[in-house]
Each structure stands twice: as structure tokens, then as C-alpha cells.
Amino acid sequence: SVIPIDAVNFAAFDPTGTYVALGRHHDEGAWLRLVDAKPGDGFWKLKAAGGAGVCGLTFTADGSRLATGHRDGTACVFD
């Protein structure tokens, strides 16, 4: 699947370079996706608590967790 670059508001690579997290906060289509950084290997749609758009994201230093911040003031941590 191709994700248009203008649809992405935030991106972060995990420290190992294996994954990239992509987020969008637009009112008409907020989403969060974890993408395998190797071309053609697919992506996972992640369900964030609160349902509000992503306004920031980062991986932990060891790449084992992804933390996201949302427009409604909530935060999520994914293992």
C-alpha cells in the first residue's frame, strides 16, 4: 500500500532502522501506522486510545516501545 507523503504529519524511525512509525492528526482521517522499513514488507494499523489524532511519536532508545501523544491530551505506549 502506498501512503501519500502529504498524508503524514509525524514520522519516527526505531533505533534499529527496522520500523518507521507514521502518524496523522487531520480531523477527517486521523491514524497511526507502524511500517516495516524494508520496501514491500507491509504495515500495521495501530489503535490509539482516545481516538484523537497523533501530534507526536517516538521510539524508546532500544526500539522495544513506541510512545504517542494525541490532540486530546492522552498518550499511548505500544510494546
Short mmCIF file of N, CA, C and O in Angstrom, two decimals:
data_model
loop_
_atom_site.label_atom_id
_atom_site.label_comp_id
_atom_site.label_asym_id
_atom_site.label_seq_id
_atom_site.Cartn_x
_atom_site.Cartn_y
_atom_site.Cartn_z
N SER A 1 0.84 -1.18 0.00
CA SER A 1 0.00 0.00 0.00
C SER A 1 0.88 1.24 0.00
O SER A 1 1.88 1.29 0.70
N VAL A 2 0.51 2.24 -0.72
CA VAL A 2 1.26 3.49 -0.78
C VAL A 2 0.57 4.53 0.09
O VAL A 2 -0.64 4.72 0.01
N ILE A 3 1.33 5.19 0.93
CA ILE A 3 0.81 6.26 1.79
C ILE A 3 1.34 7.57 1.22
O ILE A 3 2.54 7.79 1.20
N PRO A 4 0.46 8.45 0.74
CA PRO A 4 0.93 9.72 0.19
C PRO A 4 1.68 10.53 1.24
O PRO A 4 1.25 10.62 2.38
N ILE A 5 2.81 11.09 0.87
CA ILE A 5 3.64 11.82 1.82
C ILE A 5 2.90 13.01 2.44
O ILE A 5 3.11 13.34 3.59
N ASP A 6 1.97 13.61 1.71
CA ASP A 6 1.24 14.75 2.28
C ASP A 6 0.19 14.31 3.30
O ASP A 6 -0.42 15.13 3.95
N ALA A 7 -0.02 13.01 3.45
CA ALA A 7 -0.96 12.49 4.44
C ALA A 7 -0.30 12.26 5.79
O ALA A 7 -0.96 11.99 6.77
N VAL A 8 1.03 12.36 5.87
CA VAL A 8 1.78 12.07 7.09
C VAL A 8 2.17 13.38 7.77
O VAL A 8 2.78 14.25 7.15
N ASN A 9 1.82 13.51 9.06
CA ASN A 9 2.21 14.68 9.83
C ASN A 9 3.44 14.42 10.70
O ASN A 9 4.18 15.34 11.00
N PHE A 10 3.64 13.17 11.12
CA PHE A 10 4.73 12.82 12.01
C PHE A 10 5.32 11.48 11.60
O PHE A 10 4.58 10.57 11.20
N ALA A 11 6.64 11.35 11.73
CA ALA A 11 7.32 10.09 11.43
C ALA A 11 8.50 9.92 12.37
O ALA A 11 9.14 10.89 12.76
N ALA A 12 8.78 8.66 12.73
CA ALA A 12 9.94 8.36 13.58
C ALA A 12 10.44 6.96 13.23
O ALA A 12 9.64 6.02 13.12
N PHE A 13 11.76 6.82 13.03
CA PHE A 13 12.37 5.51 12.83
C PHE A 13 12.75 4.93 14.18
O PHE A 13 13.20 5.66 15.06
N ASP A 14 12.61 3.61 14.31
CA ASP A 14 13.09 2.98 15.53
C ASP A 14 14.61 2.95 15.45
O ASP A 14 15.18 3.07 14.36
N PRO A 15 15.31 2.84 16.59
CA PRO A 15 16.77 2.93 16.60
C PRO A 15 17.47 1.85 15.76
O PRO A 15 18.60 2.06 15.34
N THR A 16 16.83 0.74 15.51
CA THR A 16 17.45 -0.33 14.72
C THR A 16 17.24 -0.14 13.23
O THR A 16 17.82 -0.85 12.42
N GLY A 17 16.36 0.80 12.85
CA GLY A 17 16.07 1.02 11.43
C GLY A 17 15.12 0.00 10.85
O GLY A 17 14.92 -0.06 9.64
N THR A 18 14.48 -0.80 11.70
CA THR A 18 13.58 -1.85 11.25
C THR A 18 12.20 -1.30 10.91
O THR A 18 11.58 -1.73 9.95
N TYR A 19 11.71 -0.38 11.72
CA TYR A 19 10.35 0.15 11.56
C TYR A 19 10.35 1.66 11.49
O TYR A 19 11.25 2.33 12.01
N VAL A 20 9.31 2.19 10.89
CA VAL A 20 9.04 3.62 10.94
C VAL A 20 7.59 3.79 11.37
O VAL A 20 6.70 3.08 10.89
N ALA A 21 7.36 4.65 12.34
CA ALA A 21 6.00 4.96 12.79
C ALA A 21 5.54 6.21 12.07
O ALA A 21 6.29 7.18 11.95
N LEU A 22 4.32 6.17 11.55
CA LEU A 22 3.74 7.30 10.83
C LEU A 22 2.45 7.71 11.51
O LEU A 22 1.65 6.85 11.90
N GLY A 23 2.23 8.99 11.64
CA GLY A 23 1.01 9.49 12.28
C GLY A 23 0.40 10.64 11.52
O GLY A 23 1.08 11.41 10.86
N ARG A 24 -0.92 10.74 11.62
CA ARG A 24 -1.67 11.82 11.01
C ARG A 24 -2.68 12.33 12.04
O ARG A 24 -3.31 11.55 12.73
N HIS A 25 -2.84 13.65 12.10
CA HIS A 25 -3.76 14.21 13.09
C HIS A 25 -4.94 14.94 12.46
O HIS A 25 -5.71 15.57 13.15
N HIS A 26 -5.12 14.85 11.19
CA HIS A 26 -6.19 15.56 10.50
C HIS A 26 -7.56 15.11 11.00
O HIS A 26 -7.79 13.93 11.23
N ASP A 27 -8.48 16.06 11.17
CA ASP A 27 -9.82 15.75 11.68
C ASP A 27 -10.58 14.76 10.82
O ASP A 27 -11.40 13.99 11.31
N GLU A 28 -10.33 14.75 9.52
CA GLU A 28 -11.08 13.88 8.62
C GLU A 28 -10.42 12.52 8.42
O GLU A 28 -10.93 11.70 7.67
N GLY A 29 -9.32 12.27 9.06
CA GLY A 29 -8.68 10.98 8.85
C GLY A 29 -7.45 10.79 9.72
O GLY A 29 -6.36 10.61 9.22
N ALA A 30 -7.62 10.83 11.04
CA ALA A 30 -6.51 10.61 11.95
C ALA A 30 -6.16 9.13 11.99
O ALA A 30 -7.04 8.28 11.98
N TRP A 31 -4.84 8.82 12.00
CA TRP A 31 -4.42 7.43 12.07
C TRP A 31 -2.99 7.31 12.57
O TRP A 31 -2.25 8.27 12.64
N LEU A 32 -2.61 6.09 12.92
CA LEU A 32 -1.27 5.74 13.36
C LEU A 32 -0.92 4.42 12.70
O LEU A 32 -1.71 3.46 12.75
N ARG A 33 0.26 4.35 12.05
CA ARG A 33 0.68 3.11 11.39
C ARG A 33 2.13 2.82 11.71
O ARG A 33 2.95 3.73 11.78
N LEU A 34 2.43 1.55 11.90
CA LEU A 34 3.79 1.08 12.08
C LEU A 34 4.17 0.34 10.80
O LEU A 34 3.51 -0.62 10.42
N VAL A 35 5.20 0.82 10.13
CA VAL A 35 5.57 0.30 8.83
C VAL A 35 6.92 -0.39 8.91
O VAL A 35 7.86 0.13 9.51
N ASP A 36 7.03 -1.58 8.29
CA ASP A 36 8.31 -2.24 8.16
C ASP A 36 9.15 -1.39 7.21
O ASP A 36 8.70 -1.05 6.12
N ALA A 37 10.35 -1.02 7.61
CA ALA A 37 11.17 -0.11 6.81
C ALA A 37 11.71 -0.75 5.53
O ALA A 37 12.18 -0.05 4.65
N LYS A 38 11.63 -2.06 5.42
CA LYS A 38 12.05 -2.72 4.19
C LYS A 38 10.93 -2.59 3.18
O LYS A 38 9.79 -2.96 3.46
N PRO A 39 11.22 -2.08 2.00
CA PRO A 39 10.17 -1.88 0.98
C PRO A 39 9.38 -3.17 0.71
O PRO A 39 9.96 -4.24 0.59
N GLY A 40 8.05 -3.01 0.68
CA GLY A 40 7.18 -4.13 0.32
C GLY A 40 6.83 -5.08 1.45
O GLY A 40 6.12 -6.05 1.24
N ASP A 41 7.33 -4.82 2.66
CA ASP A 41 7.08 -5.76 3.75
C ASP A 41 5.81 -5.49 4.54
O ASP A 41 5.50 -6.20 5.47
N GLY A 42 5.08 -4.42 4.23
CA GLY A 42 3.78 -4.21 4.85
C GLY A 42 3.77 -3.24 6.00
O GLY A 42 4.79 -2.68 6.37
N PHE A 43 2.57 -3.06 6.56
CA PHE A 43 2.41 -2.16 7.68
C PHE A 43 1.30 -2.66 8.59
O PHE A 43 0.51 -3.50 8.23
N TRP A 44 1.26 -2.11 9.79
CA TRP A 44 0.25 -2.45 10.78
C TRP A 44 -0.47 -1.18 11.19
O TRP A 44 0.16 -0.17 11.48
N LYS A 45 -1.79 -1.24 11.23
CA LYS A 45 -2.58 -0.11 11.74
C LYS A 45 -2.70 -0.30 13.24
O LYS A 45 -3.06 -1.37 13.71
N LEU A 46 -2.39 0.72 13.99
CA LEU A 46 -2.45 0.66 15.44
C LEU A 46 -3.63 1.48 15.93
O LEU A 46 -3.90 2.56 15.45
N LYS A 47 -4.32 0.96 16.92
CA LYS A 47 -5.46 1.65 17.52
C LYS A 47 -4.97 2.39 18.75
O LYS A 47 -4.49 1.79 19.70
N ALA A 48 -5.07 3.70 18.70
CA ALA A 48 -4.63 4.51 19.82
C ALA A 48 -5.81 4.85 20.73
O ALA A 48 -6.91 5.06 20.26
N ALA A 49 -5.55 4.91 22.02
CA ALA A 49 -6.60 5.24 22.98
C ALA A 49 -7.11 6.65 22.72
O ALA A 49 -6.36 7.53 22.33
N GLY A 50 -8.36 6.87 22.93
CA GLY A 50 -8.94 8.20 22.80
C GLY A 50 -9.41 8.52 21.40
O GLY A 50 -10.32 9.30 21.22
N GLY A 51 -8.80 7.93 20.40
CA GLY A 51 -9.22 8.14 19.03
C GLY A 51 -8.83 9.48 18.43
O GLY A 51 -9.14 9.77 17.29
N ALA A 52 -8.14 10.34 19.21
CA ALA A 52 -7.74 11.65 18.69
C ALA A 52 -6.49 11.51 17.84
O ALA A 52 -5.71 10.59 18.01
N GLY A 53 -6.30 12.44 16.95
CA GLY A 53 -5.15 12.40 16.05
C GLY A 53 -3.82 12.47 16.76
O GLY A 53 -3.69 13.03 17.84
N VAL A 54 -2.81 11.89 16.14
CA VAL A 54 -1.45 11.86 16.67
C VAL A 54 -0.82 13.25 16.50
O VAL A 54 -0.90 13.85 15.44
N CYS A 55 -0.18 13.74 17.58
CA CYS A 55 0.53 15.01 17.46
C CYS A 55 1.99 14.87 17.84
O CYS A 55 2.71 15.85 17.90
N GLY A 56 2.45 13.65 18.08
CA GLY A 56 3.85 13.38 18.35
C GLY A 56 4.06 11.90 18.58
O GLY A 56 3.16 11.20 19.05
N LEU A 57 5.26 11.41 18.21
CA LEU A 57 5.56 9.99 18.43
C LEU A 57 7.06 9.79 18.50
O LEU A 57 7.83 10.56 17.94
N THR A 58 7.48 8.77 19.26
CA THR A 58 8.89 8.44 19.38
C THR A 58 9.04 7.00 19.84
O THR A 58 8.15 6.44 20.47
N PHE A 59 10.17 6.40 19.48
CA PHE A 59 10.52 5.06 19.96
C PHE A 59 11.43 5.20 21.18
O PHE A 59 12.17 6.20 21.30
N THR A 60 11.42 4.20 22.06
CA THR A 60 12.38 4.15 23.16
C THR A 60 13.76 3.89 22.56
O THR A 60 13.89 3.46 21.41
N ALA A 61 14.80 4.14 23.34
CA ALA A 61 16.18 4.01 22.85
C ALA A 61 16.49 2.60 22.34
O ALA A 61 17.26 2.44 21.40
N ASP A 62 15.87 1.59 22.94
CA ASP A 62 16.14 0.22 22.48
C ASP A 62 15.16 -0.26 21.41
O ASP A 62 15.26 -1.38 20.91
N GLY A 63 14.21 0.60 21.03
CA GLY A 63 13.27 0.27 19.96
C GLY A 63 12.16 -0.68 20.35
O GLY A 63 11.36 -1.09 19.51
N SER A 64 12.05 -1.02 21.62
CA SER A 64 11.05 -2.01 22.04
C SER A 64 9.65 -1.43 22.23
O SER A 64 8.68 -2.18 22.27
N ARG A 65 9.54 -0.11 22.35
CA ARG A 65 8.24 0.53 22.57
C ARG A 65 8.11 1.78 21.71
O ARG A 65 9.09 2.44 21.40
N LEU A 66 6.86 2.07 21.38
CA LEU A 66 6.51 3.29 20.65
C LEU A 66 5.58 4.10 21.54
O LEU A 66 4.57 3.57 22.02
N ALA A 67 5.91 5.35 21.77
CA ALA A 67 5.05 6.24 22.57
C ALA A 67 4.44 7.28 21.64
O ALA A 67 5.12 7.81 20.76
N THR A 68 3.15 7.55 21.84
CA THR A 68 2.45 8.53 21.02
C THR A 68 1.72 9.53 21.91
O THR A 68 1.23 9.18 22.98
N GLY A 69 1.66 10.77 21.45
CA GLY A 69 0.88 11.81 22.11
C GLY A 69 -0.26 12.20 21.19
O GLY A 69 -0.12 12.17 19.97
N HIS A 70 -1.42 12.57 21.77
CA HIS A 70 -2.62 12.82 20.97
C HIS A 70 -3.23 14.18 21.29
O HIS A 70 -3.02 14.75 22.36
N ARG A 71 -3.99 14.68 20.33
CA ARG A 71 -4.59 16.01 20.44
C ARG A 71 -5.52 16.17 21.63
O ARG A 71 -5.74 17.27 22.10
N ASP A 72 -6.07 15.07 22.12
CA ASP A 72 -6.98 15.18 23.27
C ASP A 72 -6.23 15.13 24.62
O ASP A 72 -6.84 15.04 25.66
N GLY A 73 -4.88 15.17 24.58
CA GLY A 73 -4.10 15.17 25.79
C GLY A 73 -3.71 13.78 26.29
O GLY A 73 -3.01 13.67 27.30
N THR A 74 -4.13 12.73 25.63
CA THR A 74 -3.79 11.38 26.03
C THR A 74 -2.46 10.96 25.41
O THR A 74 -1.98 11.57 24.46
N ALA A 75 -1.88 9.91 25.98
CA ALA A 75 -0.67 9.31 25.45
C ALA A 75 -0.84 7.80 25.45
O ALA A 75 -1.58 7.25 26.27
N CYS A 76 -0.17 7.12 24.52
CA CYS A 76 -0.23 5.66 24.43
C CYS A 76 1.19 5.12 24.33
O CYS A 76 2.06 5.76 23.76
N VAL A 77 1.41 3.92 24.87
CA VAL A 77 2.68 3.23 24.73
C VAL A 77 2.37 1.85 24.17
O VAL A 77 1.53 1.12 24.70
N PHE A 78 3.01 1.52 23.06
CA PHE A 78 2.83 0.23 22.40
C PHE A 78 4.09 -0.61 22.59
O PHE A 78 5.20 -0.11 22.42
N ASP A 79 3.90 -1.89 22.96
CA ASP A 79 5.03 -2.83 23.10
C ASP A 79 5.32 -3.48 21.77
O ASP A 79 4.45 -3.78 21.01
#
